[in-house]
Amino acid sequence: MNNQESTHEKYFTDFDGAFDGRLARVIPVAANYTSEWAGSAARYDCRIKLRYNKELMAQLEEGMLLAVRNFKGQSKKSGKDKIQRYTVMVISKVWPLHYGLGGVNDSHYYPLQMEIIEQSVPDWSTDDQSTMMVHMTAVPINYDLVIDSAGEFEFKKGFSYPLLGERVHVINMETIDKIYNSRVKEAIAHTKSTTSPDPKKAPRIGTLRMFLERDEQVPIYIDFNKLLRYHFGVFSFTGGGKSNLLSNLFRRILYHTKDTKLIIFDISCEYPFLLSDVISDPKISCKVILEEEAKSADHFARSIVKPRDFEDDDSANNILRKLYEDGHVTFYNQPLTAVPTFGGLLEEIQDMKTAQSLDKPHYIQAIDEVLNFVADWMENNNKTAGEKLDNDFIDKFALTAKSAVETFNVHSSSGVYAWATTRDSLKRSLARADKAMTTGVTVKDILNMFSGPERVICISLADPEMLRDLVIRLTSAALKYRKRRFEIKPQILFVFDEAQEFIPNKASGQLERCSHAVEKLLRQGRKYGLGGAIATQRIAYLNTNIMQQLHTFFVGTLPRPYDRTVVSSSFQIDLSILDKTLEFPPGSWLLSSYIATGLDNVPVFVKADNSEDVLKEHVATMKILGN
């Protein structure tokens, strides 16, 4: 056996001799710049032809990696050093062709058409290569597989033009495992060679959707620290398994990182059950914060959304009752009146300015004077829009407002004058907002949890306005605190499920402030150990500036073409690869990352471990224990 044959056997598979293909064409693809959301495309589209084999058709999968020798491997230096160099590409489409069917035309005599079509059926059960062939398209992933004279391989970034007519190889399971996992397993210090879907036993997130007909599967791991610090997104239509995937990821993060904290903004009120096994774990301190006080364990159990398979299972309610009885549940102590904040005050002044008639420029000047005072105060005192006012500011603000209307001769019977001369009333609003109840948790209490023992803070509020207000205040305060102390640990992940409720593309008022707060968190948070997770079914509705901050993404089925083109444009992935997701069942995802996977910015199809399997086991265990 020569060196090349040995290499082929070590790194490639031919499915027991069934795979015999050649690179037929390499077609340059012109970039499409006609629209911002036209979607990115690979520079080349590779066409491959294979000899037909019925067993092969059962084993080939889109997403498999191929290797073809390229021109760089022909260079004098490569020959001298006995280096083998291959262009790597990913299969995007596979389809069989029948020679007889290719001659059928709609203009032919109808009975003749049907006769030819019927006669072709038995042929597919044979390996007749004279009448049948397999066609395949593949997209280069901009990496070369380089194998040195000692038989060791490495991946080098960059595209090399493959040799036309050269034999095509399928990269085998063992090599795929090394490509995607060796670097990541080293980063997360996972040394075990065995794997398991149990989140406590292994940090894998699922398996690769390759070699599905084989008994063994290739696990897929991800660098959790980079996943969190550089933000990630989960995109799929309703029912695609977003919450299932997120809860699956959360378990791995909590069990396989030291002290990471999760702050979940749960507008659907589903995570108290989806993470019930984690919340009940005595080793992980968790708190569930509801919109209103749950008067009893039954009240709490009824208020939480459960997956379809658990809706009629009273054991699921028993799990929730146990969480309530163990003291994991509290509620948000919302102030009796709205908390006066700098952001709210600025919005109020801007609205008043807009409402003034253009024929009264001195009114506008008076309002600008007040607006400039607030802006200067915030800058000089390092205040953010989400922070509440204080008495010292209100005293000086009231004097400034009164002085402004007097200086610019605002009429004493006008609304602007009445507003400006009554600003000390903000003290009463502030006092009412500060009036605390004896139970529940306030914003200050939640902020204290950020530095406390709690690792999961699940804020399950169905009121979007109340939840957005908390997003603004908590993210701003966390970022400000970390900046002042320049801390990066513990790492905190802010989770925004149903993200369209927090970061819409076009918004005003509170929605705009919320979107701005999340954008600021994602832009600056990575420097201070603050990460973000975005999940939604309509990616096209999101703030595009926030989308650009995500370094890792999971894409499920997105039926609307516009959503797929936004993903393609935002994350530089070919549309032909994204279209494969239309065939995905719930639980299957396209995963790509600029930083957290074994190959940077290379898409891979994965089948996530099912979070509901863990829940079923937890429910069964609690039944045995009699709880």
XYZ file of C-alpha atoms in Angstrom:
627
model
C 0.000 0.000 0.000
C 1.556 3.358 -1.054
C 1.502 6.551 0.992
C -1.473 8.033 -0.845
C -3.584 4.899 -0.445
C -2.703 4.823 3.246
C -3.836 8.438 3.593
C -7.109 7.693 1.838
C -7.840 4.825 4.197
C -6.952 6.875 7.274
C -8.922 10.049 6.563
C -11.550 9.158 3.943
C -14.323 6.637 3.409
C -15.733 5.185 0.203
C -18.675 3.431 1.922
C -17.182 -0.018 1.313
C -16.370 0.760 -2.300
C -19.778 2.274 -3.153
C -18.563 5.886 -3.494
C -16.779 6.501 -6.801
C -17.060 10.107 -7.975
C -15.212 12.758 -9.928
C -15.255 16.554 -9.888
C -16.957 17.432 -13.194
C -17.292 21.219 -13.098
C -16.379 24.243 -10.978
C -18.672 27.167 -11.773
C -17.764 30.705 -10.625
C -20.726 32.397 -8.963
C -21.107 36.160 -9.274
C -21.811 38.067 -6.080
C -25.255 39.659 -5.864
C -25.104 43.273 -4.678
C -28.534 44.334 -5.933
C -30.026 44.374 -2.447
C -28.794 44.667 1.107
C -30.576 41.400 1.900
C -29.801 39.569 -1.335
C -27.887 36.942 0.634
C -24.275 35.954 0.299
C -23.196 33.146 -2.014
C -20.119 30.972 -2.277
C -17.600 32.027 -4.922
C -17.810 28.642 -6.637
C -20.415 25.946 -7.198
C -18.855 22.494 -7.620
C -20.595 19.744 -9.603
C -19.728 16.118 -8.900
C -20.777 12.957 -10.740
C -20.801 9.517 -9.107
C -21.369 5.998 -10.303
C -24.801 4.827 -9.192
C -25.081 2.471 -6.223
C -28.345 1.771 -4.433
C -26.653 1.455 -1.014
C -24.837 4.736 -1.555
C -28.108 6.638 -2.050
C -29.231 5.481 1.394
C -26.058 6.776 3.078
C -25.276 10.076 1.396
C -26.344 13.152 3.380
C -26.266 16.855 2.659
C -23.749 18.391 5.028
C -21.073 15.727 4.599
C -17.574 17.046 3.935
C -15.742 16.190 0.727
C -12.083 16.577 -0.242
C -10.580 16.997 -3.732
C -6.905 17.443 -4.562
C -6.123 21.008 -5.664
C -3.537 22.946 -7.639
C -1.543 24.001 -4.566
C -0.813 20.340 -3.983
C 0.801 20.310 -7.440
C 3.444 22.900 -6.554
C 7.162 22.044 -6.473
C 7.353 22.675 -2.729
C 4.418 20.345 -2.004
C 5.956 17.654 -4.186
C 9.348 18.036 -2.562
C 7.890 17.789 0.951
C 5.415 15.063 -0.075
C 2.502 17.220 1.060
C -0.994 16.282 -0.042
C -3.393 19.176 -0.243
C -7.164 18.957 -0.702
C -9.916 21.532 -1.160
C -12.704 20.858 1.342
C -16.350 21.361 0.415
C -19.735 20.565 1.905
C -22.463 18.668 0.055
C -25.450 20.914 -0.649
C -27.624 18.677 -2.888
C -27.715 15.036 -4.005
C -29.998 13.509 -6.643
C -30.020 10.392 -8.875
C -30.512 10.506 -12.668
C -31.865 7.829 -15.001
C -30.783 7.892 -18.649
C -34.152 6.664 -19.911
C -36.129 9.224 -17.910
C -33.913 11.985 -19.262
C -35.313 11.349 -22.717
C -38.955 11.687 -21.672
C -40.517 14.889 -22.954
C -43.959 16.299 -22.197
C -44.663 16.401 -25.927
C -44.260 12.627 -26.268
C -47.205 10.279 -26.591
C -48.709 9.975 -23.078
C -48.834 6.162 -22.856
C -45.205 6.088 -23.973
C -44.230 8.491 -21.186
C -45.985 6.346 -18.584
C -44.443 3.157 -19.941
C -40.894 4.540 -19.708
C -41.474 5.900 -16.206
C -42.897 2.599 -14.951
C -40.053 0.615 -16.525
C -37.477 2.713 -14.640
C -38.682 1.662 -11.184
C -36.992 -1.793 -11.091
C -33.712 -0.207 -12.238
C -33.300 1.694 -8.940
C -33.013 -1.631 -7.112
C -29.996 -2.613 -9.203
C -26.494 -1.185 -9.472
C -26.757 -0.671 -13.222
C -24.221 2.101 -13.834
C -24.875 2.157 -17.590
C -28.303 3.789 -17.211
C -28.071 5.584 -13.867
C -25.805 8.136 -12.231
C -25.743 10.268 -9.076
C -25.266 14.029 -9.321
C -24.105 16.181 -6.474
C -23.463 19.875 -5.829
C -21.016 21.061 -3.190
C -19.905 24.413 -1.786
C -16.249 25.070 -0.817
C -15.903 25.992 2.864
C -12.671 27.980 2.276
C -10.421 25.505 4.054
C -7.723 23.165 2.744
C -6.979 19.768 4.256
C -3.191 19.516 4.306
C -1.533 16.144 5.005
C 2.203 16.079 5.589
C 4.725 13.341 4.819
C 4.207 11.817 8.282
C 0.487 11.408 7.605
C -0.619 14.118 10.041
C -3.275 16.594 8.934
C -4.176 20.220 9.579
C -6.710 22.655 8.204
C -5.556 25.882 6.587
C -7.846 28.820 5.965
C -8.337 29.897 2.365
C -9.714 28.658 -0.940
C -7.635 26.627 -3.393
C -8.955 25.793 -6.847
C -9.585 22.016 -7.061
C -8.361 19.821 -9.906
C -11.103 19.182 -12.454
C -11.702 15.510 -13.134
C -9.963 14.535 -9.874
C -11.358 11.852 -7.634
C -13.671 13.069 -4.833
C -13.304 11.692 -1.298
C -15.746 11.694 1.616
C -14.042 12.628 4.900
C -14.701 9.801 7.382
C -16.286 9.884 10.847
C -13.019 9.737 12.787
C -11.540 12.684 10.892
C -14.788 14.649 11.200
C -14.695 14.083 14.961
C -11.136 15.445 15.168
C -11.938 18.399 12.912
C -14.911 19.624 14.892
C -14.122 18.464 18.409
C -10.417 18.123 19.206
C -9.783 21.838 19.668
C -13.055 22.421 21.521
C -12.639 19.446 23.871
C -9.210 20.749 24.802
C -10.640 24.216 25.504
C -13.403 22.877 27.769
C -11.083 20.282 29.363
C -13.241 17.320 28.348
C -10.897 14.343 28.230
C -13.355 11.436 28.115
C -13.488 9.467 24.892
C -17.042 8.295 25.552
C -20.111 10.451 25.087
C -23.668 10.563 26.440
C -26.876 12.554 25.938
C -27.079 12.948 29.732
C -26.195 16.634 30.379
C -24.480 15.776 33.668
C -22.207 13.164 32.091
C -21.055 14.946 28.931
C -20.958 18.545 27.664
C -21.941 17.616 24.124
C -24.919 19.499 22.680
C -25.961 16.746 20.275
C -24.662 14.776 17.303
C -23.740 15.615 13.728
C -26.339 14.916 11.054
C -23.851 12.852 9.069
C -23.577 9.099 8.591
C -27.124 8.719 9.930
C -27.311 5.135 8.674
C -24.344 4.134 10.829
C -24.802 2.787 14.338
C -22.218 5.196 15.734
C -22.745 8.935 15.717
C -20.285 11.824 15.889
C -20.933 14.041 18.946
C -20.633 17.807 18.623
C -19.110 19.999 21.322
C -18.914 23.764 21.629
C -16.675 26.118 23.602
C -19.141 27.437 26.191
C -16.999 30.352 27.345
C -16.726 31.705 23.803
C -20.361 30.888 23.065
C -21.483 33.060 25.981
C -18.967 35.848 25.788
C -19.422 36.489 22.074
C -23.218 36.038 22.037
C -25.355 33.588 20.092
C -28.719 33.365 18.364
C -31.348 30.641 17.861
C -33.707 31.072 14.910
C -36.577 28.810 13.854
C -40.290 28.965 13.160
C -42.828 28.318 15.917
C -42.652 24.685 16.975
C -39.118 24.238 15.666
C -37.673 23.514 19.113
C -36.041 26.829 20.103
C -36.920 26.531 23.784
C -35.931 22.864 23.774
C -32.506 23.717 22.340
C -31.980 26.633 24.729
C -32.828 24.576 27.813
C -30.515 21.863 26.470
C -27.687 24.421 26.147
C -28.423 25.908 29.568
C -28.026 22.524 31.278
C -24.628 21.973 29.662
C -23.511 25.481 30.568
C -24.540 25.122 34.205
C -23.112 21.624 34.664
C -19.879 22.139 32.737
C -18.831 25.691 33.610
C -17.790 26.759 37.058
C -19.928 29.752 38.028
C -21.786 31.034 34.951
C -25.076 32.813 35.703
C -28.201 32.844 33.521
C -30.672 35.736 33.501
C -33.685 34.524 31.500
C -36.308 37.053 30.379
C -39.136 34.556 29.967
C -42.196 36.234 28.439
C -43.766 32.841 27.635
C -43.492 31.617 31.244
C -42.175 28.200 30.157
C -38.656 27.914 31.561
C -39.624 27.140 35.191
C -40.780 23.743 33.908
C -38.262 23.340 31.070
C -35.475 23.751 33.654
C -37.319 22.196 36.601
C -34.669 19.500 37.056
C -31.956 22.163 37.259
C -33.964 24.423 39.585
C -34.591 21.513 41.954
C -30.881 20.572 42.002
C -29.557 21.506 45.483
C -26.112 22.217 43.997
C -27.450 24.992 41.751
C -29.106 27.980 43.418
C -32.067 29.208 41.332
C -34.834 31.764 41.657
C -38.061 32.065 39.654
C -39.583 35.564 39.622
C -43.255 35.817 38.647
C -45.340 38.811 37.626
C -47.706 38.407 40.590
C -47.480 36.528 43.844
C -48.490 32.865 43.575
C -50.856 32.321 46.501
C -50.305 28.563 46.547
C -48.331 25.754 44.936
C -51.340 24.926 42.745
C -51.584 28.524 41.616
C -47.937 28.455 40.581
C -48.277 25.113 38.767
C -51.263 26.391 36.765
C -49.477 29.586 35.718
C -46.509 27.848 34.056
C -46.619 26.711 30.424
C -45.655 23.086 29.809
C -44.724 21.193 26.610
C -47.560 19.350 24.869
C -46.490 15.916 26.159
C -46.715 17.123 29.766
C -49.911 19.190 29.647
C -52.183 16.402 30.928
C -49.616 14.786 33.218
C -50.315 15.683 36.841
C -46.803 14.528 37.732
C -45.541 17.586 35.857
C -47.654 19.784 38.121
C -46.224 17.945 41.122
C -42.739 18.926 39.968
C -43.785 22.595 39.906
C -45.519 22.335 43.264
C -42.293 20.978 44.750
C -40.345 23.969 43.384
C -42.812 26.313 45.079
C -42.687 24.444 48.391
C -38.874 24.445 48.348
C -38.817 28.246 48.191
C -37.543 28.765 44.642
C -40.474 30.995 43.661
C -41.000 34.683 44.374
C -42.553 37.620 42.506
C -41.591 41.021 41.207
C -42.309 43.803 43.645
C -43.362 46.396 41.091
C -43.494 49.968 42.425
C -46.985 51.418 42.949
C -46.176 54.066 40.354
C -43.748 54.137 37.482
C -40.181 54.700 38.612
C -39.054 58.109 37.306
C -35.907 57.492 35.250
C -33.605 59.677 33.187
C -34.710 57.916 30.012
C -38.380 58.482 30.783
C -37.744 62.135 31.569
C -35.863 62.668 28.292
C -38.709 61.039 26.373
C -41.239 63.254 28.156
C -39.291 66.403 27.258
C -38.863 65.309 23.633
C -42.597 64.601 23.311
C -43.417 68.037 24.671
C -40.975 69.638 22.254
C -42.557 67.823 19.308
C -46.038 68.915 20.385
C -45.163 72.638 20.332
C -46.234 74.779 17.425
C -43.456 75.961 15.084
C -44.728 79.558 15.444
C -43.475 79.642 19.060
C -39.696 79.262 18.780
C -39.127 80.684 22.279
C -41.041 77.693 23.722
C -38.697 75.370 21.832
C -35.672 77.271 23.151
C -36.903 76.936 26.743
C -37.439 73.188 26.307
C -33.977 72.815 24.722
C -32.474 74.556 27.742
C -34.065 71.976 30.031
C -33.112 69.102 27.715
C -29.466 70.208 27.640
C -29.393 70.380 31.434
C -30.557 66.753 31.736
C -28.084 65.546 29.110
C -25.181 67.387 30.774
C -26.131 66.042 34.212
C -26.211 62.460 32.912
C -22.823 62.872 31.232
C -21.135 64.585 34.195
C -22.535 62.123 36.738
C -22.198 58.982 34.607
C -25.937 58.279 34.602
C -27.681 55.914 32.170
C -31.207 56.137 30.751
C -32.417 53.225 32.899
C -31.341 54.754 36.234
C -33.916 56.390 38.443
C -33.832 60.052 39.409
C -32.599 61.192 42.798
C -33.647 64.094 45.044
C -30.489 66.115 44.379
C -31.108 66.029 40.635
C -34.816 66.841 41.021
C -34.029 69.976 43.090
C -31.633 71.359 40.482
C -33.818 70.232 37.587
C -36.870 72.029 39.012
C -34.885 75.281 39.381
C -33.507 74.995 35.842
C -36.942 74.336 34.317
C -38.509 77.287 36.118
C -35.624 79.584 35.174
C -35.838 78.525 31.502
C -39.527 79.420 31.046
C -38.988 82.747 32.755
C -35.874 83.573 30.695
C -37.614 82.852 27.384
C -40.916 84.515 28.385
C -43.100 81.428 28.143
C -46.698 82.459 28.825
C -47.808 81.670 32.375
C -51.068 80.082 31.219
C -49.361 77.637 28.824
C -48.884 73.945 29.416
C -45.105 74.269 29.111
C -45.030 76.861 31.926
C -47.269 74.733 34.154
C -45.063 71.687 33.534
C -41.797 73.528 34.173
C -42.923 75.108 37.446
C -44.147 71.861 38.987
C -41.103 69.633 38.503
C -40.519 69.276 42.233
C -43.576 66.965 42.171
C -41.186 64.303 40.872
C -40.076 63.859 44.497
C -43.505 62.516 45.414
C -43.401 60.093 42.447
C -39.948 58.966 43.517
C -41.083 58.423 47.117
C -44.083 56.339 46.010
C -41.855 54.263 43.723
C -39.387 53.655 46.544
C -42.086 52.493 48.905
C -41.385 48.794 49.301
C -43.701 45.934 50.199
C -42.740 43.280 52.707
C -42.603 40.415 50.189
C -41.350 39.807 46.678
C -38.185 41.186 45.114
C -37.364 44.653 43.807
C -34.984 45.645 41.036
C -32.350 46.217 43.698
C -32.874 42.687 45.041
C -32.460 41.213 41.542
C -29.267 43.206 41.007
C -27.937 41.854 44.296
C -28.544 38.326 42.961
C -26.076 39.079 40.165
C -23.294 38.937 42.747
C -25.030 36.401 45.011
C -25.126 32.587 44.954
C -27.981 32.367 42.425
C -26.876 30.871 39.108
C -30.289 30.921 37.417
C -32.642 33.905 37.655
C -35.736 33.149 35.605
C -37.905 36.259 35.252
C -41.238 34.859 34.035
C -43.415 37.898 33.358
C -46.187 37.807 30.756
C -46.525 41.622 30.676
C -44.152 42.759 27.881
C -43.953 46.365 29.080
C -43.011 45.325 32.600
C -40.435 42.875 31.271
C -38.939 45.448 28.889
C -38.604 47.898 31.765
C -36.641 45.266 33.689
C -34.457 44.577 30.643
C -33.556 48.267 30.394
C -32.787 48.644 34.066
C -30.997 45.336 34.698
C -28.771 45.356 31.605
C -27.794 48.996 32.118
C -27.006 48.467 35.795
C -25.007 45.271 35.151
C -22.922 46.915 32.439
C -22.305 50.001 34.550
C -21.289 47.892 37.571
C -18.843 45.784 35.563
C -17.331 48.877 33.930
C -16.697 50.566 37.255
C -15.044 47.500 38.765
C -13.685 46.129 35.475
C -14.846 42.644 36.366
C -15.300 39.814 33.881
C -16.311 37.038 36.287
C -18.632 35.413 36.965
C -19.806 35.275 33.380
C -23.451 36.319 33.022
C -25.674 35.333 30.093
C -28.771 37.458 29.422
C -31.359 35.396 27.525
C -33.994 37.083 25.348
C -36.484 34.469 24.177
C -39.180 35.801 21.816
C -36.621 38.479 20.991
C -38.999 40.412 18.717
C -40.611 41.687 21.941
C -37.323 43.307 23.005
C -35.250 44.245 19.944
C -37.530 45.059 16.992
C -36.047 46.613 13.879
C -38.234 49.724 14.069
C -39.591 51.021 17.349
C -40.249 54.094 19.467
C -40.744 54.890 23.119
C -40.052 52.083 25.563
C -39.445 49.542 22.783
C -36.746 51.749 21.296
C -35.067 52.209 24.685
C -35.183 48.454 25.301
C -33.653 47.704 21.904
C -30.943 50.292 22.530
C -30.193 48.807 25.977
C -29.760 45.293 24.532
C -27.637 46.623 21.659
C -25.386 48.414 24.134
C -25.092 45.249 26.232
C -24.026 43.151 23.238
C -21.646 45.791 21.880
C -19.805 46.354 25.134
C -20.637 43.362 27.329
C -18.060 40.923 25.946
C -15.290 43.037 27.510
C -16.836 42.526 30.928
C -18.081 38.933 30.841
C -21.669 39.817 29.896
C -23.161 37.775 27.058
C -26.459 37.648 25.215
C -28.639 34.913 23.707
C -31.280 35.873 21.133
C -34.112 33.522 20.098
C -36.955 34.265 17.691
C -39.053 32.885 14.828
C -38.889 36.082 12.745
C -35.293 37.150 12.382
C -36.222 39.758 9.759
C -38.033 41.814 12.411
C -34.970 42.238 14.636
C -32.595 45.151 15.124
C -29.927 44.473 12.493
C -27.213 46.171 14.568
C -27.775 43.567 17.264
C -27.698 40.731 14.736
C -24.203 41.792 13.689
C -22.956 41.221 17.257
C -23.764 37.498 17.259
C -20.776 35.213 16.698
C -22.600 31.868 16.895
C -25.973 30.911 15.511
C -28.331 27.940 15.326
C -30.798 27.958 12.432
C -33.791 25.644 12.233
C -36.584 25.741 9.676
C -37.352 29.271 8.450
C -40.178 28.951 5.893
C -40.050 32.588 4.739
C -37.353 33.220 2.097
C -36.727 36.722 3.430
C -35.719 35.361 6.834
C -33.226 32.991 5.201
C -31.699 35.788 3.121
C -31.238 37.866 6.281
C -29.376 34.941 7.889
C -27.301 34.509 4.728
C -26.364 38.180 4.615
C -25.748 38.543 8.350
C -23.642 35.416 8.810
C -22.050 34.913 5.376
C -23.452 31.490 4.598
C -24.586 30.210 1.244
C -28.320 30.102 0.582
C -28.098 26.603 -0.900
C -26.907 25.375 2.503
C -29.632 27.286 4.336
C -32.332 25.849 2.095
C -31.521 22.397 3.499
C -33.015 23.544 6.820
C -36.472 23.504 5.204
C -36.342 19.714 5.463
C -35.353 19.679 9.131
C -37.615 18.079 11.738
C -37.801 19.802 15.147
C -34.508 19.373 16.960
C -32.246 19.600 13.903
C -30.158 22.726 13.387
C -27.592 24.344 11.176
C -24.773 25.453 13.483
C -22.040 27.881 12.550
C -19.731 30.035 14.629
C -16.972 32.528 14.051
C -15.231 31.484 17.248
C -16.842 28.721 19.366
C -16.635 25.616 17.126
C -13.787 23.503 15.787
C -13.840 25.171 12.348
C -14.525 28.907 12.274
C -17.492 29.998 10.191
C -18.093 26.555 8.685
C -21.759 25.459 8.779
C -22.577 22.005 10.068
C -25.900 20.191 10.479
C -26.530 18.917 14.001
C -29.223 16.969 15.809
C -29.580 18.416 19.305
C -30.132 16.179 22.292
C -33.789 16.258 23.311
C -34.374 18.275 26.460
C -37.733 16.575 27.004
C -35.971 13.235 27.540
C -34.290 14.760 30.581
C -37.619 16.092 31.832
C -39.311 12.706 31.427
C -36.532 11.062 33.415
C -36.822 13.753 36.097
C -40.606 13.287 36.338
C -40.159 9.510 36.583
C -37.540 9.897 39.306
C -39.787 12.180 41.346
C -42.613 9.632 41.042
C -40.370 6.943 42.501
C -39.369 9.236 45.342
C -43.042 9.914 46.029
C -42.920 13.651 45.347
